[in-house]
C-alpha cells in the first residue's frame, strides 16, 4: 500500500513538471496575437484543454505550438479519464461501502474475502436461517449465475481489502468473516491480524480455510479443514455396517489421510467386528506422522482380534480378488477428476459387490458421490457442526457432574480434539445399544432409549462396553503418538493408562463407564436438537 502511494505521488509530480515545461514552451513559441500574453493565459488554455471544454479564445497558431497543443490534448484526455476512474474507485470502494454498512448496521454481518461459487454457496446456506443478513463479498464484481445468489437480499460486492472493510464495521452487529483463499497459512495470518486489530470489544468471528494439524489458535479463529469435514460428513451419512469388514481406500493426499484417520477413530467396534483397511497410494508420509500406529491397530497383517491397516504396494487395479471381496471401496484422492476417472475404470473392468463411494461432484452410475463443495460448505457443517456441539455438551455435562474441568473456550486445542473424538464415537455406541437406530440424526428420545438400554445391561455386558471405550481412547492417543509411561507427561505425550484393558484396576476400568452413562444425561440436555 505504501509503495502504491509513493508511485502515485511520483506520477503526479512528473506530470506537473511535464506540464510546466510544455506551457513554458508554448509561451516561448507563441505571441500575444494568439492569446498567450502571460503565464495566466497559458494556465487558462491548460484548464480549457484539460477539461475538454475548448472555448477557442486562446489557441496556438505556430506549427510548434500546435504540436505542443496536440500533446496537451492527448495527455488531458488520459488524465481526465484517470481522475474520473479514481473518483469512481473512491466512491464504490470507500464511500458506498460506508453508506451501505450504516444503512444495514442492525443486520447480522457476513463478510467473504472471495466472490465465487464457493463463497456464494455457503452464503446461501446461511441465508436459509438468516434471510435478512447483510453480505459483503470482496473481489471483482463479475456476473454469477442467479442460482448462486438466490436468497441473498442485501449484497455488496466491493473490490477492497479485507482489513479496510472490517475496520469500518465497529459499532455494527456481530461480524462473521470467512477467509476462503487458496493459501491456507496466508488465510490464518490474515485472520489472526483481523482478530488482533479488532480487540476484545468488537464482536468478530473469523473462519479460515486451512488444513493445518494444529488447533492452538486464537479462540475467535476457527479453522475450516475441508478434508476433516469430508471425513466427518461421510461417516455420519455412511456408517460402517456390521457386515462390512473389508474396506478398500484408493488414493492418497490430505483428503485420503483424513478419511483413514477418521475411520480408525470413529469405527471402533467390539472384538467380533474387526475391520481390514486396504489402502492404495503413497502413504509413506502418513506412516511417518503416525509413528505409534502399530500400537493402535495391526499394520500390514490381518488378524482376527484387531482392526488392521494394510498399505498395499501394488496398484489398486492389480488385485482383482481384493476388489471382488471388498465390502466397501472409497476413492478419495485430492483430485476429484482423477477420482471420477478411477471410478469409471473400476466400474468398467472389475466385478465387485462392494458399495463404491467417490469423492467427486459427478461419478459413473452405480457409485455414490460425496465431498462436493455444496455438501461441505453449509451452515450446519461450517458454523453449527453437530460434532462440535456434542463435544461442548459433553464437556459441560462433565463439569456439572464432577465440579472439575474447564469451559470449552478455556480448553487447550488437544483437549478439544479429544472431546470431539469422544463425541464422534457416540453414534457407534448408540448403534450398538439400539441396532436398528438411525444414527445419522440422534434425537433426545434415541439418546434416552440408548441410555436406558445401557442401564439394563448385566455387569459383564457393561464391562464389555468399558473395554470398547478404553480401546477407542487408547486408539485416539496412539494415533496422536502418545506412549505408555508410569508417570503422566502431557508435553511429552506419555500416559500411565495406555495399557491393555485387562491390566487396569477395577477403579480404572470403571472410569470408562461415564462415556456410556452420559447418554441419558445428554438426552436431558439435548432438547429439540439433533446430533
Short mmCIF file of C-alpha atoms in Angstrom, two decimals:
data_model
loop_
_atom_site.label_atom_id
_atom_site.label_comp_id
_atom_site.label_asym_id
_atom_site.label_seq_id
_atom_site.Cartn_x
_atom_site.Cartn_y
_atom_site.Cartn_z
CA UNK A 1 0.00 0.00 0.00
CA UNK A 2 2.85 2.39 0.88
CA UNK A 3 4.62 1.54 -2.39
CA UNK A 4 1.41 2.27 -4.32
CA UNK A 5 1.04 5.69 -2.67
CA UNK A 6 4.66 6.57 -3.44
CA UNK A 7 4.23 5.54 -7.06
CA UNK A 8 1.14 7.74 -7.45
CA UNK A 9 3.00 10.70 -5.92
CA UNK A 10 5.88 10.24 -8.36
CA UNK A 11 3.46 10.13 -11.32
CA UNK A 12 1.66 13.33 -10.20
CA UNK A 13 4.93 15.24 -9.68
CA UNK A 14 6.22 14.07 -13.06
CA UNK A 15 3.02 15.22 -14.80
CA UNK A 16 3.16 18.62 -13.13
CA UNK A 17 6.77 19.10 -14.23
CA UNK A 18 5.90 17.98 -17.77
CA UNK A 19 3.00 20.43 -17.93
CA UNK A 20 5.22 23.27 -16.67
CA UNK A 21 7.77 22.50 -19.38
CA UNK A 22 5.12 22.32 -22.12
CA UNK A 23 3.42 25.57 -21.01
CA UNK A 24 6.76 27.37 -20.85
CA UNK A 25 7.47 26.12 -24.37
CA UNK A 26 4.10 27.47 -25.58
CA UNK A 27 4.79 30.88 -24.08
CA UNK A 28 8.15 30.88 -25.84
CA UNK A 29 6.91 29.97 -29.34
CA UNK A 30 3.56 31.85 -29.33
CA UNK A 31 2.99 35.61 -29.23
CA UNK A 32 0.26 37.83 -27.81
CA UNK A 33 -1.67 37.72 -31.09
CA UNK A 34 -2.55 34.08 -30.44
CA UNK A 35 -3.64 34.91 -26.88
CA UNK A 36 -0.58 33.74 -24.94
CA UNK A 37 0.38 37.06 -23.38
CA UNK A 38 1.44 35.78 -19.96
CA UNK A 39 1.56 32.73 -17.70
CA UNK A 40 -2.07 33.15 -16.63
CA UNK A 41 -3.20 32.91 -20.28
CA UNK A 42 -1.23 29.66 -20.62
CA UNK A 43 -2.83 28.25 -17.46
CA UNK A 44 -6.29 29.25 -18.78
CA UNK A 45 -5.54 27.39 -22.01
CA UNK A 46 -4.35 24.37 -19.99
CA UNK A 47 -7.57 24.25 -17.94
CA UNK A 48 -9.76 24.56 -21.03
CA UNK A 49 -7.81 21.75 -22.66
CA UNK A 50 -7.67 19.56 -19.56
CA UNK A 51 -11.44 19.72 -19.02
CA UNK A 52 -12.02 19.24 -22.77
CA UNK A 53 -14.17 22.45 -22.83
CA UNK A 54 -12.19 24.02 -25.65
CA UNK A 55 -13.54 27.63 -25.68
CA UNK A 56 -11.24 28.56 -28.58
CA UNK A 57 -10.49 32.06 -27.23
CA UNK A 58 -6.85 31.03 -26.89
CA UNK A 59 -5.19 28.67 -29.35
CA UNK A 60 -1.67 28.14 -30.67
CA UNK A 61 -1.06 29.17 -34.27
CA UNK A 62 2.55 28.23 -34.94
CA UNK A 63 3.38 24.68 -36.10
CA UNK A 64 5.47 24.02 -32.97
CA UNK A 65 2.73 25.49 -30.75
CA UNK A 66 0.07 23.34 -32.35
CA UNK A 67 2.26 20.25 -31.90
CA UNK A 68 2.63 21.08 -28.20
CA UNK A 69 -1.14 21.72 -28.02
CA UNK A 70 -1.85 18.31 -29.56
CA UNK A 71 0.33 16.69 -26.92
CA UNK A 72 -1.57 18.56 -24.20
CA UNK A 73 -4.93 17.45 -25.64
CA UNK A 74 -3.93 13.79 -25.67
CA UNK A 75 -2.49 14.00 -22.18
CA UNK A 76 -5.54 15.85 -20.89
CA UNK A 77 -7.94 13.19 -22.14
CA UNK A 78 -5.92 10.48 -20.42
CA UNK A 79 -5.60 12.46 -17.20
CA UNK A 80 -9.33 13.19 -17.05
CA UNK A 81 -10.10 9.51 -17.54
CA UNK A 82 -7.62 8.71 -14.76
CA UNK A 83 -9.18 11.29 -12.40
CA UNK A 84 -12.71 10.06 -13.14
CA UNK A 85 -11.54 6.48 -12.50
CA UNK A 86 -10.09 7.50 -9.14
CA UNK A 87 -13.32 9.28 -8.17
CA UNK A 88 -15.41 6.23 -9.12
CA UNK A 89 -13.00 3.93 -7.31
CA UNK A 90 -13.16 6.04 -4.13
CA UNK A 91 -16.95 6.20 -4.35
CA UNK A 92 -17.50 2.49 -4.85
CA UNK A 93 -14.51 1.31 -2.81
CA UNK A 94 -14.85 3.61 0.20
CA UNK A 95 -17.87 5.89 0.28
CA UNK A 96 -20.53 3.46 -0.94
CA UNK A 97 -19.47 0.62 1.44
CA UNK A 98 -19.57 3.03 4.41
CA UNK A 99 -23.05 4.25 3.44
CA UNK A 100 -24.25 0.69 2.78
CA UNK A 101 -22.87 -0.53 6.12
CA UNK A 102 -24.50 2.26 8.08
CA UNK A 103 -27.81 1.62 6.36
CA UNK A 104 -27.65 -2.11 7.24
CA UNK A 105 -25.90 -1.76 10.61
CA UNK A 106 -28.63 -3.59 12.56
CA UNK A 107 -28.42 -6.77 10.47
CA UNK A 108 -26.21 -9.82 11.16
CA UNK A 109 -22.99 -9.45 9.16
CA UNK A 110 -21.14 -11.90 6.94
CA UNK A 111 -18.01 -10.93 5.03
CA UNK A 112 -16.28 -13.18 2.49
CA UNK A 113 -12.82 -12.47 1.09
CA UNK A 114 -13.79 -14.04 -2.24
CA UNK A 115 -16.67 -13.67 -4.66
CA UNK A 116 -17.19 -17.01 -6.38
CA UNK A 117 -19.44 -20.06 -6.39
CA UNK A 118 -17.97 -21.45 -3.13
CA UNK A 119 -18.48 -18.29 -1.07
CA UNK A 120 -21.95 -17.67 -2.57
CA UNK A 121 -22.94 -21.30 -1.92
CA UNK A 122 -22.01 -21.01 1.76
CA UNK A 123 -23.81 -17.67 2.00
CA UNK A 124 -26.98 -19.19 0.53
CA UNK A 125 -26.88 -21.98 3.09
CA UNK A 126 -26.53 -19.46 5.93
CA UNK A 127 -29.30 -17.29 4.43
CA UNK A 128 -31.82 -20.12 4.83
CA UNK A 129 -31.81 -19.39 8.57
CA UNK A 130 -30.86 -15.71 8.38
CA UNK A 131 -32.61 -14.29 5.31
CA UNK A 132 -32.23 -10.67 6.46
CA UNK A 133 -28.46 -10.84 6.97
CA UNK A 134 -26.08 -8.45 5.18
CA UNK A 135 -23.47 -9.94 2.83
CA UNK A 136 -20.20 -8.41 1.68
CA UNK A 137 -18.08 -10.15 -0.95
CA UNK A 138 -14.61 -8.88 -1.77
CA UNK A 139 -13.37 -9.04 -5.33
CA UNK A 140 -14.26 -8.10 -8.85
CA UNK A 141 -18.00 -7.65 -9.38
CA UNK A 142 -18.37 -10.36 -12.01
CA UNK A 143 -21.59 -11.86 -13.28
CA UNK A 144 -22.55 -15.07 -11.47
CA UNK A 145 -25.48 -17.39 -12.03
CA UNK A 146 -28.74 -16.24 -10.44
CA UNK A 147 -28.93 -19.62 -8.74
CA UNK A 148 -25.80 -18.74 -6.73
CA UNK A 149 -27.35 -15.55 -5.39
CA UNK A 150 -30.85 -16.83 -4.65
CA UNK A 151 -31.98 -15.83 -1.18
CA UNK A 152 -29.30 -13.14 -0.70
CA UNK A 153 -31.20 -9.87 -0.35
CA UNK A 154 -28.66 -7.38 0.95
CA UNK A 155 -25.43 -7.79 -1.02
CA UNK A 156 -22.41 -5.58 -1.53
CA UNK A 157 -19.58 -6.64 -3.84
CA UNK A 158 -16.57 -4.39 -3.39
CA UNK A 159 -13.03 -4.56 -4.73
CA UNK A 160 -11.28 -3.67 -1.49
CA UNK A 161 -9.00 -5.24 1.08
CA UNK A 162 -10.48 -7.30 3.91
CA UNK A 163 -8.93 -5.26 6.72
CA UNK A 164 -10.16 -1.99 5.15
CA UNK A 165 -13.75 -3.29 5.13
CA UNK A 166 -13.61 -4.80 8.63
CA UNK A 167 -12.24 -1.55 10.09
CA UNK A 168 -15.50 0.13 9.03
CA UNK A 169 -17.55 -2.43 10.98
CA UNK A 170 -17.16 -1.43 14.68
CA UNK A 171 -20.47 -0.40 16.18
CA UNK A 172 -22.41 -2.78 13.95
CA UNK A 173 -23.90 -6.19 14.72
CA UNK A 174 -21.61 -9.22 15.37
CA UNK A 175 -19.49 -9.83 12.31
CA UNK A 176 -18.60 -13.21 10.80
CA UNK A 177 -15.65 -13.27 8.43
CA UNK A 178 -14.88 -16.19 6.10
CA UNK A 179 -11.41 -16.35 4.57
CA UNK A 180 -11.52 -18.92 1.78
CA UNK A 181 -8.31 -18.19 -0.13
CA UNK A 182 -6.22 -20.96 -1.68
CA UNK A 183 -3.18 -20.36 0.57
CA UNK A 184 -4.17 -21.80 3.95
CA UNK A 185 -1.38 -20.28 6.03
CA UNK A 186 -1.92 -16.88 4.43
CA UNK A 187 -5.59 -17.23 5.43
CA UNK A 188 -4.57 -17.85 9.04
CA UNK A 189 -2.21 -14.86 9.14
CA UNK A 190 -4.94 -12.61 7.75
CA UNK A 191 -7.42 -13.97 10.30
CA UNK A 192 -5.05 -13.51 13.26
CA UNK A 193 -4.30 -9.94 12.22
CA UNK A 194 -8.02 -9.16 11.95
CA UNK A 195 -8.69 -10.53 15.43
CA UNK A 196 -5.73 -8.70 16.97
CA UNK A 197 -6.73 -5.41 15.34
CA UNK A 198 -10.37 -5.82 16.40
CA UNK A 199 -9.50 -6.34 20.07
CA UNK A 200 -11.91 -7.69 22.68
CA UNK A 201 -14.63 -5.08 22.28
CA UNK A 202 -15.54 -5.80 18.67
CA UNK A 203 -17.63 -8.99 18.25
CA UNK A 204 -15.86 -10.65 15.29
CA UNK A 205 -15.55 -14.35 14.48
CA UNK A 206 -13.14 -15.48 11.78
CA UNK A 207 -13.26 -18.79 9.91
CA UNK A 208 -10.17 -19.63 7.83
CA UNK A 209 -9.88 -22.39 5.27
CA UNK A 210 -6.75 -24.37 6.15
CA UNK A 211 -5.67 -27.99 6.51
CA UNK A 212 -3.29 -27.31 9.43
CA UNK A 213 -2.94 -30.06 12.02
CA UNK A 214 -2.52 -27.68 14.96
CA UNK A 215 -5.55 -26.47 16.87
CA UNK A 216 -3.82 -23.91 19.11
CA UNK A 217 -5.03 -20.69 17.53
CA UNK A 218 -6.89 -17.67 18.95
CA UNK A 219 -10.31 -18.58 20.32
CA UNK A 220 -12.13 -16.40 17.80
CA UNK A 221 -10.29 -18.06 14.92
CA UNK A 222 -11.87 -21.25 13.61
CA UNK A 223 -10.18 -23.50 11.09
CA UNK A 224 -12.15 -24.87 8.18
CA UNK A 225 -10.44 -28.08 7.04
CA UNK A 226 -12.38 -29.46 4.08
CA UNK A 227 -10.56 -32.79 4.43
CA UNK A 228 -11.75 -33.13 8.02
CA UNK A 229 -15.28 -32.01 7.09
CA UNK A 230 -15.37 -34.53 4.23
CA UNK A 231 -14.45 -37.44 6.51
CA UNK A 232 -16.87 -36.39 9.27
CA UNK A 233 -19.75 -35.89 6.87
CA UNK A 234 -19.01 -39.13 5.04
CA UNK A 235 -19.08 -41.40 8.10
CA UNK A 236 -22.11 -39.63 9.52
CA UNK A 237 -24.08 -40.35 6.34
CA UNK A 238 -22.50 -43.70 5.57
CA UNK A 239 -21.63 -45.51 8.83
CA UNK A 240 -19.95 -48.91 8.56
CA UNK A 241 -22.49 -51.71 8.87
CA UNK A 242 -21.93 -54.86 10.88
CA UNK A 243 -21.36 -56.99 7.77
CA UNK A 244 -18.74 -54.62 6.32
CA UNK A 245 -15.34 -55.91 7.33
CA UNK A 246 -13.12 -55.22 4.31
CA UNK A 247 -12.68 -51.60 3.25
CA UNK A 248 -10.55 -50.51 0.29
CA UNK A 249 -9.33 -46.90 0.23
CA UNK A 250 -7.91 -45.77 -3.11
CA UNK A 251 -5.95 -42.52 -3.29
CA UNK A 252 -3.52 -40.52 -1.20
CA UNK A 253 -3.03 -36.92 -0.12
CA UNK A 254 -4.73 -34.84 2.54
CA UNK A 255 -8.33 -35.96 1.93
CA UNK A 256 -7.42 -39.66 1.92
CA UNK A 257 -5.31 -39.26 5.08
CA UNK A 258 -8.21 -37.57 6.88
CA UNK A 259 -10.55 -40.32 5.70
CA UNK A 260 -8.33 -43.10 7.08
CA UNK A 261 -7.66 -41.29 10.34
CA UNK A 262 -11.36 -40.65 10.98
CA UNK A 263 -12.18 -44.23 10.01
CA UNK A 264 -9.79 -45.54 12.66
CA UNK A 265 -11.00 -43.10 15.34
CA UNK A 266 -14.74 -43.48 14.72
CA UNK A 267 -15.12 -47.13 13.71
CA UNK A 268 -14.11 -48.84 16.95
CA UNK A 269 -16.29 -51.93 17.40
CA UNK A 270 -16.46 -54.96 19.72
CA UNK A 271 -13.92 -57.77 19.11
CA UNK A 272 -16.35 -59.72 16.92
CA UNK A 273 -16.38 -56.90 14.36
CA UNK A 274 -12.85 -56.25 13.14
CA UNK A 275 -12.18 -54.22 10.01
CA UNK A 276 -9.45 -54.60 7.40
CA UNK A 277 -8.43 -51.36 5.70
CA UNK A 278 -6.52 -51.83 2.44
CA UNK A 279 -5.07 -48.53 1.26
CA UNK A 280 -3.51 -47.80 -2.13
CA UNK A 281 -1.23 -44.90 -2.97
CA UNK A 282 1.74 -43.10 -1.43
CA UNK A 283 1.25 -43.37 2.33
CA UNK A 284 4.86 -43.03 3.47
CA UNK A 285 4.30 -39.60 5.00
CA UNK A 286 1.19 -40.79 6.85
CA UNK A 287 3.19 -43.63 8.39
CA UNK A 288 5.95 -41.26 9.44
CA UNK A 289 3.44 -38.87 11.04
CA UNK A 290 1.79 -41.76 12.93
CA UNK A 291 4.78 -43.48 14.47
CA UNK A 292 2.60 -45.26 17.09
CA UNK A 293 0.15 -46.64 14.53
CA UNK A 294 1.19 -50.23 15.31
CA UNK A 295 0.02 -49.73 18.89
CA UNK A 296 -3.44 -48.65 17.68
CA UNK A 297 -4.07 -51.32 15.03
CA UNK A 298 -2.27 -54.17 13.32
CA UNK A 299 -0.20 -52.94 10.37
CA UNK A 300 0.38 -54.88 7.13
CA UNK A 301 -1.03 -58.11 8.57
CA UNK A 302 -4.61 -59.27 9.02
CA UNK A 303 -5.60 -60.57 12.46
CA UNK A 304 -8.85 -61.96 13.85
CA UNK A 305 -8.99 -59.89 17.02
CA UNK A 306 -7.73 -56.43 15.89
CA UNK A 307 -8.51 -53.95 13.17
CA UNK A 308 -5.69 -53.73 10.67
CA UNK A 309 -4.35 -51.34 8.03
CA UNK A 310 -2.59 -52.90 5.08
CA UNK A 311 -0.55 -50.46 2.99
CA UNK A 312 -0.67 -52.07 -0.42
CA UNK A 313 2.46 -51.84 -2.57
CA UNK A 314 0.69 -52.70 -5.79
CA UNK A 315 -1.54 -50.55 -7.94
CA UNK A 316 -5.20 -50.69 -6.97
CA UNK A 317 -6.16 -52.27 -10.32
CA UNK A 318 -3.64 -55.07 -9.84
CA UNK A 319 -5.65 -57.03 -7.24
CA UNK A 320 -8.88 -58.36 -8.73
CA UNK A 321 -9.52 -60.72 -5.81
CA UNK A 322 -9.39 -57.94 -3.21
CA UNK A 323 -11.76 -55.72 -5.21
CA UNK A 324 -14.13 -58.66 -5.65
CA UNK A 325 -14.34 -59.49 -1.93
CA UNK A 326 -14.32 -55.89 -0.64
CA UNK A 327 -17.41 -54.72 1.25
CA UNK A 328 -16.75 -51.03 0.61
CA UNK A 329 -14.50 -49.14 -1.80
CA UNK A 330 -13.72 -45.46 -1.19
CA UNK A 331 -11.96 -43.43 -3.89
CA UNK A 332 -10.67 -40.30 -2.20
CA UNK A 333 -7.59 -38.61 -3.67
CA UNK A 334 -7.23 -34.82 -3.64
CA UNK A 335 -8.05 -34.66 -7.37
CA UNK A 336 -11.81 -35.03 -7.98
CA UNK A 337 -11.41 -35.50 -11.72
CA UNK A 338 -8.92 -38.30 -11.15
CA UNK A 339 -11.34 -39.92 -8.68
CA UNK A 340 -14.16 -39.94 -11.23
CA UNK A 341 -11.82 -41.45 -13.84
CA UNK A 342 -10.73 -44.24 -11.47
CA UNK A 343 -14.35 -44.93 -10.58
CA UNK A 344 -15.24 -45.27 -14.27
CA UNK A 345 -12.33 -47.69 -14.77
CA UNK A 346 -13.34 -49.70 -11.70
CA UNK A 347 -16.97 -49.99 -12.82
CA UNK A 348 -16.00 -50.94 -16.37
CA UNK A 349 -13.33 -53.60 -15.77
CA UNK A 350 -13.68 -55.03 -12.25
CA UNK A 351 -16.65 -57.04 -10.92
CA UNK A 352 -17.45 -56.26 -7.29
CA UNK A 353 -20.42 -56.26 -4.92
CA UNK A 354 -18.88 -53.50 -2.82
CA UNK A 355 -20.53 -50.17 -2.31
CA UNK A 356 -18.41 -47.67 -4.23
CA UNK A 357 -18.05 -44.15 -2.85
CA UNK A 358 -16.29 -41.46 -4.89
CA UNK A 359 -15.11 -38.06 -3.72
CA UNK A 360 -16.30 -36.14 -6.75
CA UNK A 361 -19.07 -33.90 -7.97
CA UNK A 362 -20.02 -36.41 -10.68
CA UNK A 363 -19.25 -40.11 -11.00
CA UNK A 364 -20.43 -43.15 -13.00
CA UNK A 365 -23.88 -44.59 -12.44
CA UNK A 366 -23.88 -47.14 -9.63
CA UNK A 367 -21.46 -45.16 -7.44
CA UNK A 368 -22.17 -42.65 -4.66
CA UNK A 369 -20.58 -39.21 -4.77
CA UNK A 370 -19.50 -37.31 -1.65
CA UNK A 371 -17.33 -34.36 -0.66
CA UNK A 372 -18.55 -31.74 -3.17
CA UNK A 373 -18.41 -28.10 -2.05
CA UNK A 374 -22.21 -27.74 -1.94
CA UNK A 375 -22.30 -30.67 0.50
CA UNK A 376 -19.49 -29.40 2.75
CA UNK A 377 -19.80 -25.60 2.70
CA UNK A 378 -23.08 -25.41 4.59
CA UNK A 379 -24.14 -23.61 7.74
CA UNK A 380 -24.64 -26.90 9.59
CA UNK A 381 -21.09 -28.11 8.96
CA UNK A 382 -19.17 -24.84 8.95
CA UNK A 383 -20.94 -22.87 11.69
CA UNK A 384 -23.04 -25.36 13.65
CA UNK A 385 -21.06 -28.56 13.37
CA UNK A 386 -23.08 -31.17 15.24
CA UNK A 387 -19.99 -33.00 16.46
CA UNK A 388 -18.54 -29.80 17.93
CA UNK A 389 -21.86 -29.01 19.63
CA UNK A 390 -21.97 -32.53 21.05
CA UNK A 391 -18.41 -32.23 22.33
CA UNK A 392 -19.27 -28.92 24.02
CA UNK A 393 -22.32 -30.53 25.65
CA UNK A 394 -20.26 -33.49 26.87
CA UNK A 395 -17.65 -31.18 28.35
CA UNK A 396 -20.27 -29.11 30.14
CA UNK A 397 -22.02 -32.24 31.50
CA UNK A 398 -18.67 -33.46 32.83
CA UNK A 399 -18.09 -30.12 34.60
CA UNK A 400 -21.56 -30.18 36.14
CA UNK A 401 -21.20 -33.77 37.32
CA UNK A 402 -17.67 -33.59 38.75
CA UNK A 403 -17.19 -29.91 39.52
CA UNK A 404 -13.88 -30.14 37.67
CA UNK A 405 -12.57 -29.19 34.27
CA UNK A 406 -12.61 -26.05 32.17
CA UNK A 407 -15.14 -24.37 29.95
CA UNK A 408 -14.91 -25.13 26.24
CA UNK A 409 -13.29 -21.77 25.49
CA UNK A 410 -10.65 -22.45 28.16
CA UNK A 411 -9.72 -25.91 26.88
CA UNK A 412 -6.44 -26.43 25.03
CA UNK A 413 -6.50 -27.50 21.41
CA UNK A 414 -5.56 -31.05 22.37
CA UNK A 415 -8.35 -31.44 24.93
CA UNK A 416 -10.86 -30.09 22.44
CA UNK A 417 -9.70 -32.65 19.88
CA UNK A 418 -10.03 -35.41 22.49
CA UNK A 419 -13.59 -34.32 23.36
CA UNK A 420 -14.52 -34.19 19.68
CA UNK A 421 -13.18 -37.73 19.15
CA UNK A 422 -15.34 -38.94 22.05
CA UNK A 423 -18.38 -37.21 20.54
CA UNK A 424 -17.71 -38.79 17.14
CA UNK A 425 -17.92 -42.27 18.66
CA UNK A 426 -21.35 -41.63 20.22
CA UNK A 427 -23.09 -42.78 17.04
CA UNK A 428 -21.28 -46.12 17.27
CA UNK A 429 -22.31 -46.51 20.92
CA UNK A 430 -25.95 -45.73 20.15
CA UNK A 431 -25.90 -48.09 17.16
CA UNK A 432 -24.52 -50.94 19.31
CA UNK A 433 -27.15 -50.42 22.02
CA UNK A 434 -30.02 -49.89 19.55
CA UNK A 435 -29.04 -51.88 16.42
CA UNK A 436 -31.94 -50.69 14.25
CA UNK A 437 -31.48 -46.99 15.13
CA UNK A 438 -30.90 -44.26 12.56
CA UNK A 439 -27.67 -42.84 13.97
CA UNK A 440 -27.31 -40.17 11.27
CA UNK A 441 -29.64 -37.98 13.37
CA UNK A 442 -29.60 -38.71 17.09
CA UNK A 443 -32.64 -37.29 18.87
CA UNK A 444 -33.45 -36.80 22.53
CA UNK A 445 -35.66 -39.90 22.56
CA UNK A 446 -33.00 -42.04 20.91
CA UNK A 447 -30.39 -40.89 23.44
CA UNK A 448 -32.70 -41.75 26.31
CA UNK A 449 -33.54 -45.12 24.80
CA UNK A 450 -29.83 -45.92 24.43
CA UNK A 451 -29.15 -44.72 27.98
CA UNK A 452 -31.94 -46.92 29.36
CA UNK A 453 -30.63 -49.88 27.37
CA UNK A 454 -27.16 -49.44 28.87
CA UNK A 455 -28.60 -49.32 32.41
CA UNK A 456 -30.40 -52.64 31.79
CA UNK A 457 -27.19 -54.49 30.81
CA UNK A 458 -25.63 -57.06 33.11
CA UNK A 459 -22.33 -56.28 34.84
CA UNK A 460 -20.41 -58.43 32.35
CA UNK A 461 -22.05 -56.69 29.40
CA UNK A 462 -21.28 -53.30 30.90
CA UNK A 463 -17.64 -54.26 31.32
CA UNK A 464 -17.51 -55.12 27.62
CA UNK A 465 -18.75 -51.60 26.95
CA UNK A 466 -16.00 -50.21 29.15
CA UNK A 467 -13.47 -52.25 27.17
CA UNK A 468 -14.74 -50.68 23.95
CA UNK A 469 -14.38 -47.14 25.30
CA UNK A 470 -10.88 -47.85 26.60
CA UNK A 471 -9.94 -49.27 23.18
CA UNK A 472 -11.28 -46.12 21.49
CA UNK A 473 -9.48 -43.85 23.94
CA UNK A 474 -6.18 -45.69 23.51
CA UNK A 475 -6.50 -45.71 19.73
CA UNK A 476 -7.07 -41.95 19.61
CA UNK A 477 -3.99 -41.34 21.75
CA UNK A 478 -1.83 -43.76 19.76
CA UNK A 479 -2.87 -42.10 16.50
CA UNK A 480 -1.57 -38.87 18.01
CA UNK A 481 1.71 -40.55 19.02
CA UNK A 482 1.15 -40.91 22.76
CA UNK A 483 3.01 -43.67 24.57
CA UNK A 484 2.83 -45.55 27.84
CA UNK A 485 4.76 -44.30 30.85
CA UNK A 486 4.28 -44.82 34.58
CA UNK A 487 4.17 -41.06 35.09
CA UNK A 488 1.90 -38.83 33.03
CA UNK A 489 3.58 -36.10 30.97
CA UNK A 490 1.25 -34.21 28.63
CA UNK A 491 4.05 -32.27 26.98
CA UNK A 492 5.89 -35.46 26.00
CA UNK A 493 2.62 -37.34 25.35
CA UNK A 494 3.08 -40.01 27.98
CA UNK A 495 0.21 -41.62 29.92
CA UNK A 496 0.07 -44.43 32.51
CA UNK A 497 -3.32 -45.79 31.33
CA UNK A 498 -2.15 -46.67 27.81
CA UNK A 499 -2.18 -50.37 28.61
CA UNK A 500 -4.47 -53.29 27.68
CA UNK A 501 -7.85 -53.15 29.40
CA UNK A 502 -7.11 -56.36 31.33
CA UNK A 503 -4.18 -54.68 33.09
CA UNK A 504 -6.30 -51.89 34.54
CA UNK A 505 -7.61 -51.97 38.09
CA UNK A 506 -11.38 -52.15 38.57
CA UNK A 507 -11.46 -48.47 39.53
CA UNK A 508 -9.54 -47.56 36.38
CA UNK A 509 -11.85 -49.70 34.23
CA UNK A 510 -14.90 -48.04 35.74
CA UNK A 511 -13.64 -44.61 34.62
CA UNK A 512 -14.79 -45.56 31.11
CA UNK A 513 -18.38 -46.04 32.27
CA UNK A 514 -19.01 -42.29 32.20
CA UNK A 515 -18.88 -42.28 28.39
CA UNK A 516 -21.92 -44.61 28.38
CA UNK A 517 -23.82 -43.09 31.31
CA UNK A 518 -23.62 -39.70 29.61
CA UNK A 519 -26.17 -40.88 27.01
CA UNK A 520 -29.02 -40.44 29.49
CA UNK A 521 -27.63 -37.09 30.68
CA UNK A 522 -27.21 -35.95 27.07
CA UNK A 523 -30.86 -36.74 26.36
CA UNK A 524 -31.93 -34.29 29.07
CA UNK A 525 -29.62 -31.57 27.71
CA UNK A 526 -30.47 -32.10 24.05
CA UNK A 527 -34.00 -30.70 23.98
CA UNK A 528 -35.37 -30.48 20.45
CA UNK A 529 -31.94 -30.52 18.81
CA UNK A 530 -30.49 -33.47 16.92
CA UNK A 531 -26.87 -34.59 16.78
#
